[in-house]
DNA sequence: CGCCGTTTTGACAGGTATCAATACCGGTGG
DNA sequence: CCACCGGTATTGATACCTGTCAAAACGGCG
C-alpha cells in the first residue's frame, strides 16, 4: 500500500476551480480529503445540470476513459489526494483485490445515482427540496456525532442556491419559494443562506413523499 | 470459459413477468439474449419510475448485494442467459480479467445513467420525447443494418405509452400530445402505437435540444 | 460604509398534471 | 370471417405548478 503513496500527492483547489473540464482528457483521479466537488454536465442550450456531488472519502475522476464526459468543479475549497490516472490504472491491474473493491463501490454508486434520478424525475419540487434537506441533515448529524453532544439539528448545505437548483433540476427562484414555505410552516428555520435548523423532521419527511427508510438509505450513501 | 456454461442456463419469461422484485433477495444475474427488461423503482406514493432499460447483450442483476433495490420486469417476452448470483461472483473472483471488464462496463453505464438523468431533468417533455425517439431510431437502424437494405427509417419502440411516460418522467396524456404534435409537424408518421416512421431527422434533433453528437453518443451506449 | 453578488419577492405566461370522456386496436369466441 | 369486449391510446377542459423576467432586499467583503 506504500506503493500508492509513491504515485499520489495532495493538491488543493480554491472554490470555483474546474478540476477537470467536460470533454477534457481524463488524467487525474483520486480521493477527496476535504471539501465538496460537483459533477456536472452542460448541455447545448447552455444550462448545466449537476449530476452528482462528491464528499470527503469519495473517489473522483473517470477511470479507463480517454476523456471525461462531465466536469469536476470545486464547490468549496477542496483538498484532494490526487493520482495520475494511468498510474492508478496500472496499480489496479497489479492489485485485483483493490479493483474488486472499486467495482463494489461503483455498483453502489450506480444504485444511488438511479435512485436519485427516480426522485428528481417523478416528484414535485417541494418533494425534492424536502428530500435534499433531510439527506443533508443526516449527513450533518453524522458529522456532529463525533463531537459527542446532542447537536441542535443544524444543517449545513455548502452549496449556492443556484447549485442546489441545478442539482434538483429547478431554478433558484422556485427553490427559494419552497424553502421559504417550509420556513413559514415551521418545519425548518433559516439561519443564513447555507445553514438551517431542522425543527420538525417528521413534517419534512412527509413533504418528501418518501418513507423514512428510503431517505435514510439515500443519506447513507 | 466453458466454466460459465456450467453455471448458466437459458430461461424465458413472458411479457409482464417480474424477474426480480424491488427489495427481494438478489439471486439471479446474467445476460439478456432477447427482449427488453425495464429497471424500475416504486416510491412510497405508489407511482413508479423506470430508471433504465436493458436490451440484448446487456447484463442484468445486482452483484455483491443481498437485495435488489430495483425491480427487473420483462417488457416484452424475454430470453435470458441466467446464472446464480453467488456462483457468478465466485467465477469473477477466479477471473480478474473478467471482473476488470465488468468494472469498465459499469463505469460506462454510470456515465450513461448520469447523462440520461441530466436530460430528463433540465429539459421540457417535448425535448425528452424527441431525444427518446431519436435514440430508438438509431438503435433500430443498427438492427436493420444487418438486413442489408436501406430501411425506410422505421422506428420500433417496444414499450407501452405508460412505460415510456414512466421512463421520461411524465404522464401518458402529455406524452401522447407531444407525439401527435410531432406527427402533425410531419417530423414523424405514426404507423401504430409502437411503430413510427422518421420523416425529418434534423427536425427531430432540433426538437431535442441536444447536438447530433451528444445524441449519437447516448444512442451508442 | 459602500459596493456587488446572492437571495428573495412579485407578477405573469406557458407547460404540465389531473380528471373525464371518447376513439382505437387486438384478441376472443361465435 | 365477423362481432364483441377490454385495455390502451387519444382528445378535451381546467387548475396548478413552475419558469421567466424584473425589481427589491439582504449579506459579505473590501
Coordinates of N, CA and C in Angstrom, one line a residue, chain B:
Chain B
X1 N -13.6 -20.7 -20.2 CA -14.9 -20.0 -20.4 C -16.1 -21.1 -20.4
X2 N -15.7 -22.3 -20.6 CA -16.7 -23.4 -20.5 C -17.2 -23.5 -19.1
X3 N -16.4 -22.9 -18.2 CA -16.9 -22.9 -16.8 C -18.2 -22.1 -16.6
X4 N -18.3 -21.1 -17.5 CA -19.5 -20.3 -17.4 C -20.7 -21.1 -17.9
X5 N -20.5 -21.9 -18.9 CA -21.6 -22.7 -19.4 C -22.2 -23.6 -18.3
X6 N -21.3 -24.1 -17.4 CA -21.8 -25.0 -16.4 C -22.7 -24.3 -15.4
X7 N -22.5 -23.0 -15.2 CA -23.3 -22.4 -14.1 C -24.5 -21.5 -14.8
X8 N -24.5 -21.4 -16.1 CA -25.5 -20.6 -16.7 C -26.6 -21.5 -17.4
X9 N -27.8 -21.0 -17.5 CA -28.8 -21.7 -18.2 C -29.8 -20.7 -18.8
X10 N -30.4 -21.1 -19.9 CA -31.4 -20.2 -20.6 C -32.7 -20.3 -19.9
X11 N -33.3 -19.1 -19.7 CA -34.6 -19.0 -19.1 C -35.4 -18.0 -19.9
X12 N -36.7 -18.3 -19.9 CA -37.6 -17.4 -20.7 C -38.7 -16.9 -19.7
X13 N -39.1 -15.6 -20.0 CA -40.1 -15.0 -19.2 C -41.1 -14.4 -20.2
X14 N -42.4 -14.5 -19.9 CA -43.4 -13.9 -20.7 C -43.5 -12.4 -20.3
X15 N -44.0 -11.6 -21.3 CA -44.2 -10.2 -21.1 C -45.0 -9.9 -19.8
X16 N -44.4 -9.0 -19.0 CA -45.1 -8.6 -17.8 C -44.6 -9.3 -16.5
X17 N -43.8 -10.3 -16.7 CA -43.3 -11.0 -15.6 C -42.2 -10.2 -14.8
X18 N -42.3 -10.2 -13.5 CA -41.3 -9.6 -12.7 C -40.2 -10.6 -12.4
X19 N -39.0 -10.4 -13.0 CA -37.9 -11.3 -12.9 C -37.3 -11.2 -11.5
X20 N -37.2 -10.0 -11.0 CA -36.7 -9.8 -9.7 C -37.4 -8.6 -9.1
X21 N -38.0 -8.7 -7.9 CA -38.8 -7.6 -7.4 C -38.0 -6.7 -6.5
X22 N -38.4 -5.5 -6.4 CA -37.8 -4.5 -5.6 C -37.7 -5.0 -4.1
X23 N -36.5 -5.0 -3.5 CA -36.4 -5.4 -2.2 C -36.2 -6.9 -2.0
X24 N -36.4 -7.6 -3.0 CA -36.2 -9.1 -2.9 C -34.7 -9.5 -2.9
X25 N -34.5 -10.7 -2.5 CA -33.1 -11.2 -2.4 C -32.6 -11.2 -3.9
X26 N -31.4 -10.7 -4.0 CA -30.8 -10.7 -5.3 C -30.0 -12.0 -5.5
X27 N -30.6 -12.9 -6.3 CA -30.0 -14.2 -6.5 C -29.8 -14.6 -8.0
X28 N -30.3 -13.7 -8.9 CA -30.2 -14.1 -10.3 C -29.5 -12.9 -11.1
X29 N -28.5 -13.3 -11.9 CA -27.9 -12.3 -12.7 C -27.7 -13.0 -14.1
X30 N -27.2 -12.2 -15.0 CA -26.9 -12.8 -16.3 C -27.0 -11.8 -17.5
X31 N -27.1 -12.3 -18.7 CA -27.2 -11.5 -19.9 C -28.6 -11.7 -20.5
X32 N -29.0 -10.6 -21.2 CA -30.3 -10.7 -21.9 C -30.0 -11.2 -23.3
X33 N -30.7 -12.2 -23.7 CA -30.5 -12.8 -25.1 C -31.4 -12.1 -26.0
X34 N -32.7 -12.0 -25.6 CA -33.7 -11.4 -26.5 C -34.8 -10.7 -25.6
X35 N -35.3 -9.6 -26.1 CA -36.3 -8.9 -25.4 C -35.8 -7.7 -24.7
X36 N -36.7 -7.0 -24.0 CA -36.4 -5.8 -23.3 C -36.8 -5.9 -21.8
X37 N -36.0 -5.5 -20.9 CA -36.3 -5.6 -19.5 C -36.2 -4.1 -18.9
X38 N -37.2 -3.8 -18.1 CA -37.2 -2.5 -17.5 C -36.8 -2.6 -16.1
X39 N -36.0 -1.6 -15.7 CA -35.5 -1.5 -14.3 C -36.2 -0.3 -13.7
X40 N -37.0 -0.6 -12.7 CA -37.8 0.5 -12.1 C -37.8 0.5 -10.6
X41 N -38.2 1.6 -10.1 CA -38.2 1.9 -8.7 C -39.6 2.4 -8.3
X42 N -40.3 1.8 -7.4 CA -41.6 2.3 -7.0 C -41.4 3.1 -5.7
X43 N -41.9 4.3 -5.7 CA -41.8 5.1 -4.5 C -43.0 4.9 -3.6
X44 N -42.9 5.5 -2.4 CA -43.9 5.3 -1.4 C -45.3 5.8 -1.9
X45 N -45.3 6.8 -2.8 CA -46.5 7.4 -3.3 C -47.2 6.4 -4.3
X46 N -46.6 5.3 -4.6 CA -47.2 4.4 -5.5 C -46.8 4.5 -6.9
X47 N -46.5 5.7 -7.4 CA -46.1 5.8 -8.8 C -44.6 5.3 -8.9
X48 N -44.4 4.5 -10.0 CA -43.0 4.0 -10.1 C -42.4 4.7 -11.3
X49 N -41.0 4.6 -11.2 CA -40.2 5.3 -12.2 C -39.3 4.3 -12.8
X50 N -39.2 4.4 -14.2 CA -38.3 3.5 -14.9 C -36.9 4.2 -14.9
X51 N -35.9 3.5 -14.3 CA -34.6 4.2 -14.2 C -33.6 3.6 -15.2
X52 N -34.1 2.6 -16.0 CA -33.2 2.1 -17.0 C -33.9 1.0 -17.9
X53 N -33.4 0.8 -19.1 CA -33.9 -0.2 -20.0 C -32.8 -1.1 -20.4
X54 N -33.0 -2.4 -20.4 CA -31.9 -3.3 -20.7 C -32.3 -4.1 -22.0
X55 N -31.3 -4.1 -22.9 CA -31.6 -4.8 -24.2 C -30.6 -6.0 -24.4
X56 N -30.9 -6.7 -25.5 CA -30.0 -7.9 -25.7 C -28.5 -7.6 -25.6
X57 N -27.8 -8.4 -24.9 CA -26.3 -8.3 -24.7 C -26.1 -7.5 -23.4
X58 N -27.1 -6.8 -22.9 CA -26.9 -6.1 -21.6 C -26.8 -7.1 -20.4
X59 N -26.1 -6.7 -19.4 CA -26.0 -7.5 -18.2 C -27.1 -7.1 -17.3
X60 N -27.8 -8.0 -16.6 CA -28.8 -7.6 -15.7 C -28.5 -8.2 -14.3
X61 N -29.1 -7.6 -13.3 CA -29.0 -8.2 -11.9 C -28.0 -7.3 -11.1
X62 N -28.1 -7.5 -9.8 CA -27.3 -6.7 -8.9 C -26.2 -7.6 -8.2
X63 N -25.0 -7.5 -8.6 CA -23.9 -8.2 -8.0 C -23.5 -7.7 -6.6
X64 N -23.0 -8.5 -5.8 CA -22.5 -8.1 -4.5 C -23.4 -7.3 -3.6
X65 N -24.7 -7.7 -3.6 CA -25.6 -7.0 -2.7 C -26.7 -8.1 -2.4
X66 N -27.1 -8.1 -1.1 CA -28.1 -9.1 -0.7 C -29.4 -8.9 -1.3
X67 N -29.8 -7.7 -1.5 CA -31.1 -7.4 -2.1 C -31.1 -6.4 -3.2
X68 N -32.0 -6.5 -4.1 CA -32.1 -5.6 -5.2 C -32.9 -4.4 -4.9
X69 N -32.3 -3.2 -5.2 CA -33.0 -2.0 -4.8 C -34.1 -1.7 -5.9
X70 N -34.0 -2.3 -7.0 CA -34.9 -2.0 -8.1 C -35.6 -3.3 -8.6
X71 N -36.7 -3.2 -9.3 CA -37.3 -4.4 -9.8 C -37.0 -4.5 -11.3
X72 N -36.7 -5.8 -11.7 CA -36.5 -6.1 -13.1 C -37.8 -6.8 -13.7
X73 N -38.3 -6.2 -14.7 CA -39.6 -6.7 -15.3 C -39.5 -6.8 -16.8
X74 N -40.0 -8.0 -17.3 CA -40.0 -8.2 -18.7 C -41.0 -7.3 -19.4
X75 N -40.5 -6.4 -20.3 CA -41.4 -5.5 -21.0 C -42.0 -6.2 -22.3
X76 N -41.2 -7.1 -22.8 CA -41.6 -8.0 -23.9 C -41.3 -9.4 -23.4
X77 N -41.7 -10.4 -24.2 CA -41.2 -11.7 -23.9 C -39.7 -11.7 -23.9
X78 N -39.1 -12.3 -22.9 CA -37.6 -12.2 -22.7 C -37.0 -13.5 -22.6
X79 N -35.8 -13.6 -23.2 CA -34.9 -14.8 -23.1 C -33.7 -14.4 -22.4
X80 N -33.3 -15.1 -21.3 CA -32.1 -14.7 -20.5 C -31.1 -15.8 -20.5
X81 N -29.9 -15.4 -20.4 CA -28.8 -16.4 -20.1 C -28.5 -16.1 -18.6
X82 N -29.2 -16.9 -17.7 CA -29.2 -16.6 -16.3 C -28.2 -17.5 -15.5
X83 N -27.7 -16.9 -14.4 CA -26.8 -17.5 -13.6 C -27.1 -17.3 -12.1
X84 N -26.8 -18.2 -11.3 CA -26.9 -18.0 -9.9 C -25.9 -16.8 -9.5
X85 N -26.4 -15.9 -8.7 CA -25.5 -14.7 -8.4 C -24.2 -15.1 -7.7
X86 N -24.3 -15.9 -6.6 CA -23.1 -16.2 -5.9 C -22.2 -17.0 -6.7
X87 N -22.8 -17.9 -7.6 CA -21.9 -18.7 -8.5 C -21.1 -17.8 -9.4
X88 N -21.7 -16.8 -10.0 CA -21.0 -15.9 -10.9 C -20.0 -15.0 -10.1
X89 N -20.3 -14.7 -8.9 CA -19.4 -13.9 -8.1 C -18.1 -14.8 -7.8
X90 N -18.3 -16.0 -7.6 CA -17.1 -16.9 -7.4 C -16.3 -17.0 -8.7
X91 N -17.0 -17.0 -9.8 CA -16.4 -17.0 -11.1 C -15.5 -15.8 -11.3
X92 N -16.1 -14.6 -10.9 CA -15.4 -13.4 -11.0 C -14.1 -13.4 -10.2
X93 N -14.2 -13.9 -9.0 CA -13.1 -14.0 -8.1 C -11.9 -14.8 -8.7
X94 N -12.3 -15.8 -9.5 CA -11.3 -16.6 -10.1 C -10.7 -16.0 -11.4
X95 N -11.5 -15.0 -11.9 CA -11.1 -14.5 -13.2 C -11.0 -12.9 -13.2
X96 N -9.9 -12.4 -12.6 CA -9.8 -10.9 -12.5 C -10.0 -10.2 -13.8
X97 N -9.6 -10.8 -14.9 CA -9.7 -10.2 -16.2 C -11.2 -9.9 -16.5
X98 N -12.1 -10.9 -16.2 CA -13.5 -10.7 -16.5 C -14.0 -9.6 -15.5
X99 N -13.6 -9.6 -14.3 CA -14.0 -8.6 -13.3 C -13.6 -7.2 -13.8
X100 N -12.4 -7.1 -14.4 CA -11.9 -5.9 -14.9 C -12.8 -5.4 -16.0
X101 N -13.3 -6.3 -16.9 CA -14.2 -5.8 -18.0 C -15.5 -5.4 -17.4
X102 N -15.9 -6.1 -16.4 CA -17.2 -5.8 -15.7 C -17.1 -4.3 -15.1
X103 N -16.0 -4.0 -14.5 CA -15.8 -2.7 -14.0 C -15.9 -1.6 -15.1
X104 N -15.2 -1.9 -16.2 CA -15.2 -0.9 -17.3 C -16.6 -0.7 -17.8
X105 N -17.4 -1.8 -17.9 CA -18.7 -1.7 -18.4 C -19.6 -0.9 -17.4
X106 N -19.4 -1.1 -16.1 CA -20.2 -0.4 -15.2 C -19.9 1.1 -15.1
X107 N -18.6 1.4 -15.4 CA -18.2 2.8 -15.4 C -18.9 3.5 -16.6
X108 N -19.0 2.8 -17.8 CA -19.7 3.3 -18.9 C -21.1 3.5 -18.6
X109 N -21.7 2.5 -17.9 CA -23.1 2.6 -17.6 C -23.4 3.8 -16.6
X110 N -22.5 4.0 -15.7 CA -22.6 5.1 -14.8 C -22.7 6.4 -15.5
X111 N -21.8 6.6 -16.5 CA -21.8 7.8 -17.3 C -23.2 8.0 -18.0
X112 N -23.6 6.8 -18.6 CA -24.8 6.9 -19.4 C -26.0 7.2 -18.5
X113 N -26.1 6.6 -17.3 CA -27.2 6.9 -16.4 C -27.2 8.4 -16.0
X114 N -26.0 8.9 -15.7 CA -25.9 10.3 -15.4 C -26.3 11.2 -16.5
X115 N -25.9 10.9 -17.7 CA -26.2 11.7 -18.9 C -27.8 11.7 -19.1
X116 N -28.4 10.5 -18.9 CA -29.8 10.4 -19.1 C -30.5 11.2 -18.0
X117 N -30.0 11.2 -16.8 CA -30.6 12.0 -15.7 C -30.5 13.4 -16.0
X118 N -29.4 13.9 -16.6 CA -29.3 15.3 -16.9 C -30.3 15.7 -18.0
X119 N -30.6 14.8 -18.9 CA -31.5 15.1 -20.0 C -33.0 15.1 -19.4
X120 N -33.3 14.1 -18.7 CA -34.7 14.1 -18.2 C -35.0 15.2 -17.2
X121 N -33.9 15.8 -16.6 CA -34.1 16.8 -15.6 C -34.3 18.2 -16.1
X122 N -33.4 18.6 -17.0 CA -33.3 20.0 -17.4 C -34.1 20.4 -18.6
X123 N -34.8 19.4 -19.2 CA -35.5 19.7 -20.5 C -37.0 19.6 -20.4
X124 N -37.6 20.1 -21.4 CA -39.1 20.0 -21.5 C -39.5 18.6 -21.9
X125 N -40.8 18.3 -21.8 CA -41.2 17.0 -22.2 C -41.0 16.8 -23.7
X126 N -41.2 17.8 -24.5 CA -41.0 17.6 -25.9 C -39.6 17.3 -26.2
X127 N -38.7 17.9 -25.5 CA -37.2 17.6 -25.8 C -36.9 16.2 -25.4
X128 N -37.5 15.7 -24.3 CA -37.2 14.3 -23.9 C -37.8 13.3 -24.9
X129 N -39.0 13.6 -25.4 CA -39.7 12.7 -26.3 C -38.9 12.7 -27.6
X130 N -38.4 13.8 -28.1 CA -37.6 13.9 -29.3 C -36.3 13.1 -29.1
X131 N -35.7 13.3 -27.9 CA -34.4 12.5 -27.7 C -34.7 11.0 -27.7
X132 N -35.7 10.6 -27.0 CA -36.0 9.2 -27.0 C -36.3 8.6 -28.4
X133 N -37.1 9.3 -29.1 CA -37.4 8.9 -30.5 C -36.1 8.8 -31.3
X134 N -35.2 9.7 -31.2 CA -34.0 9.7 -32.0 C -33.1 8.6 -31.5
X135 N -33.0 8.4 -30.3 CA -32.1 7.3 -29.8 C -32.6 5.9 -30.3
X136 N -34.0 5.7 -30.2 CA -34.5 4.5 -30.7 C -34.4 4.3 -32.2
X137 N -34.4 5.4 -32.9 CA -34.3 5.4 -34.3 C -32.9 4.9 -34.7
X138 N -31.9 5.4 -34.0 CA -30.5 4.9 -34.2 C -30.4 3.4 -33.9
X139 N -31.0 3.0 -32.8 CA -31.0 1.6 -32.4 C -31.6 0.7 -33.5
X140 N -32.8 1.1 -33.9 CA -33.5 0.4 -34.9 C -32.6 0.3 -36.2
X141 N -32.0 1.4 -36.6 CA -31.2 1.5 -37.8 C -30.1 0.5 -37.7
X142 N -29.5 0.4 -36.5 CA -28.3 -0.5 -36.4 C -28.8 -2.0 -36.5
X143 N -30.0 -2.2 -36.0 CA -30.5 -3.6 -36.1 C -30.8 -3.9 -37.6
X144 N -31.4 -3.0 -38.3 CA -31.7 -3.3 -39.7 C -30.5 -3.3 -40.6
X145 N -29.4 -2.7 -40.1 CA -28.2 -2.7 -40.9 C -27.8 -4.2 -41.3
X146 N -28.1 -5.1 -40.4 CA -27.8 -6.5 -40.7 C -28.6 -7.0 -41.9
X147 N -29.8 -6.5 -42.0 CA -30.6 -6.9 -43.1 C -30.0 -6.5 -44.4
X148 N -29.3 -5.4 -44.4 CA -28.5 -5.0 -45.6 C -29.1 -3.9 -46.5
X149 N -30.5 -3.9 -46.5 CA -31.1 -3.0 -47.4 C -31.3 -1.6 -46.7
X150 N -31.6 -0.6 -47.5 CA -31.8 0.7 -47.0 C -33.2 0.8 -46.4
X151 N -33.3 0.7 -45.1 CA -34.6 0.6 -44.4 C -35.2 2.0 -44.5
X152 N -36.5 2.0 -44.5 CA -37.3 3.2 -44.6 C -37.5 3.9 -43.3
X153 N -36.4 3.9 -42.4 CA -36.5 4.6 -41.2 C -37.7 4.3 -40.3
X154 N -37.9 3.0 -40.2 CA -39.0 2.6 -39.3 C -38.4 2.4 -37.9
X155 N -39.0 3.1 -36.9 CA -38.6 3.1 -35.5 C -39.5 2.2 -34.8
X156 N -38.9 1.2 -34.0 CA -39.8 0.4 -33.2 C -39.5 0.6 -31.8
X157 N -40.5 1.0 -31.0 CA -40.4 1.2 -29.6 C -41.3 0.2 -28.9
X158 N -40.7 -0.8 -28.3 CA -41.5 -1.9 -27.7 C -42.0 -1.7 -26.4
X159 N -42.4 -0.4 -26.1 CA -42.9 -0.1 -24.8 C -44.3 0.5 -24.9
X160 N -45.1 0.3 -23.9 CA -46.4 0.9 -23.8 C -46.2 2.4 -23.6
X161 N -47.3 3.2 -23.8 CA -47.2 4.6 -23.6 C -46.9 4.9 -22.1
X162 N -47.5 4.1 -21.3 CA -47.3 4.3 -19.8 C -45.8 4.0 -19.5
X163 N -45.2 3.0 -20.0 CA -43.8 2.7 -19.7 C -42.9 3.9 -20.3
X164 N -43.2 4.4 -21.5 CA -42.4 5.5 -22.0 C -42.6 6.7 -21.1
X165 N -43.8 6.9 -20.7 CA -44.1 8.1 -19.8 C -43.3 7.9 -18.5
X166 N -43.3 6.7 -17.9 CA -42.6 6.5 -16.7 C -41.1 6.7 -16.9
X167 N -40.6 6.3 -18.1 CA -39.2 6.5 -18.4 C -38.8 7.9 -18.5
X168 N -39.7 8.7 -19.1 CA -39.4 10.1 -19.4 C -39.8 11.0 -18.2
X169 N -40.5 10.5 -17.2 CA -40.9 11.3 -16.1 C -42.1 12.2 -16.4
X170 N -43.0 11.7 -17.1 CA -44.2 12.4 -17.5 C -45.4 11.5 -17.4
X171 N -46.6 11.9 -18.0 CA -47.8 11.1 -18.0 C -48.1 10.6 -19.4
X172 N -48.9 9.6 -19.5 CA -49.3 9.1 -20.9 C -50.0 10.2 -21.7
X173 N -50.8 11.0 -21.0 CA -51.5 12.1 -21.8 C -50.6 13.1 -22.4
X174 N -49.7 13.6 -21.6 CA -48.7 14.6 -22.1 C -47.9 14.0 -23.2
X175 N -47.4 12.8 -22.9 CA -46.6 12.1 -23.9 C -47.4 12.0 -25.3
X176 N -48.6 11.6 -25.2 CA -49.4 11.4 -26.4 C -49.5 12.8 -27.1
X177 N -49.8 13.8 -26.4 CA -49.9 15.1 -27.1 C -48.7 15.5 -27.8
X178 N -47.5 15.3 -27.2 CA -46.3 15.6 -27.9 C -46.0 14.8 -29.1
X179 N -46.3 13.5 -29.0 CA -46.1 12.6 -30.2 C -47.0 13.1 -31.3
X180 N -48.3 13.4 -31.0 CA -49.2 13.9 -32.0 C -48.7 15.2 -32.6
X181 N -48.2 16.1 -31.8 CA -47.6 17.3 -32.3 C -46.5 17.1 -33.3
X182 N -45.6 16.1 -33.0 CA -44.5 15.8 -33.9 C -45.1 15.2 -35.2
X183 N -46.2 14.4 -35.1 CA -46.8 13.9 -36.3 C -47.4 14.9 -37.1
X184 N -48.1 15.9 -36.5 CA -48.8 17.0 -37.2 C -47.7 17.8 -37.9
X185 N -46.5 18.0 -37.3 CA -45.5 18.8 -37.9 C -44.7 18.0 -39.0
X186 N -45.2 16.8 -39.3 CA -44.5 15.9 -40.3 C -43.1 15.6 -40.0
X187 N -42.8 15.5 -38.7 CA -41.4 15.1 -38.3 C -41.4 13.6 -38.2
X188 N -42.5 13.0 -37.8 CA -42.7 11.5 -37.8 C -44.0 11.2 -38.3
X189 N -44.2 9.9 -38.6 CA -45.5 9.4 -39.0 C -45.8 8.2 -38.1
X190 N -47.0 8.3 -37.5 CA -47.4 7.2 -36.6 C -48.0 6.0 -37.4
X191 N -47.2 4.9 -37.4 CA -47.7 3.7 -38.1 C -48.7 3.0 -37.2
X192 N -48.3 2.7 -36.0 CA -49.2 2.2 -35.0 C -48.6 2.6 -33.6
X193 N -49.2 2.1 -32.6 CA -48.8 2.5 -31.3 C -47.3 2.3 -31.0
X194 N -46.7 1.3 -31.6 CA -45.3 1.0 -31.3 C -44.3 1.2 -32.4
X195 N -44.9 1.7 -33.6 CA -44.0 1.8 -34.8 C -44.2 3.2 -35.4
X196 N -43.1 3.9 -35.7 CA -43.1 5.2 -36.2 C -42.2 5.2 -37.5
X197 N -42.5 6.1 -38.4 CA -41.6 6.4 -39.5 C -40.9 7.7 -39.2
X198 N -39.6 7.8 -39.3 CA -38.9 9.0 -39.1 C -38.8 9.7 -40.4
X199 N -39.5 10.9 -40.5 CA -39.5 11.6 -41.8 C -38.4 12.6 -41.8
X200 N -38.3 13.4 -40.7 CA -37.3 14.5 -40.7 C -36.4 14.4 -39.5
X201 N -35.3 13.8 -39.7 CA -34.4 13.6 -38.6 C -33.8 14.9 -38.0
X202 N -33.5 15.8 -38.9 CA -33.0 17.1 -38.4 C -34.0 17.8 -37.6
X203 N -35.2 17.8 -38.0 CA -36.2 18.5 -37.2 C -36.3 17.8 -35.8
X204 N -36.2 16.5 -35.8 CA -36.3 15.8 -34.5 C -35.1 16.2 -33.6
X205 N -34.0 16.3 -34.2 CA -32.8 16.7 -33.4 C -33.0 18.1 -32.9
X206 N -33.5 19.0 -33.7 CA -33.7 20.4 -33.2 C -34.7 20.4 -32.1
X207 N -35.7 19.6 -32.1 CA -36.7 19.5 -31.0 C -36.1 18.9 -29.8
X208 N -35.0 18.2 -29.9 CA -34.4 17.5 -28.7 C -33.6 18.5 -27.9
X209 N -33.1 19.5 -28.5 CA -32.3 20.5 -27.7 C -30.9 20.0 -27.4
X210 N -30.5 18.9 -28.1 CA -29.2 18.4 -28.0 C -28.5 18.5 -29.3
X211 N -27.1 18.4 -29.3 CA -26.4 18.3 -30.5 C -26.5 16.9 -31.1
X212 N -26.3 16.8 -32.4 CA -26.3 15.5 -33.0 C -25.2 14.6 -32.4
X213 N -24.1 15.1 -32.1 CA -23.0 14.3 -31.5 C -23.4 13.7 -30.2
X214 N -24.0 14.6 -29.3 CA -24.5 14.1 -28.0 C -25.5 13.0 -28.2
X215 N -26.4 13.2 -29.0 CA -27.5 12.2 -29.2 C -26.9 10.9 -29.7
X216 N -25.9 11.0 -30.6 CA -25.3 9.7 -31.1 C -24.5 9.0 -30.0
X217 N -23.9 9.8 -29.2 CA -23.2 9.2 -28.1 C -24.1 8.5 -27.1
X218 N -25.2 9.1 -26.8 CA -26.2 8.5 -26.0 C -26.8 7.2 -26.6
X219 N -27.0 7.3 -27.9 CA -27.6 6.1 -28.6 C -26.6 5.0 -28.6
X220 N -25.3 5.3 -28.7 CA -24.3 4.2 -28.8 C -24.2 3.4 -27.6
X221 N -24.6 3.9 -26.5 CA -24.5 3.1 -25.2 C -25.2 1.8 -25.3

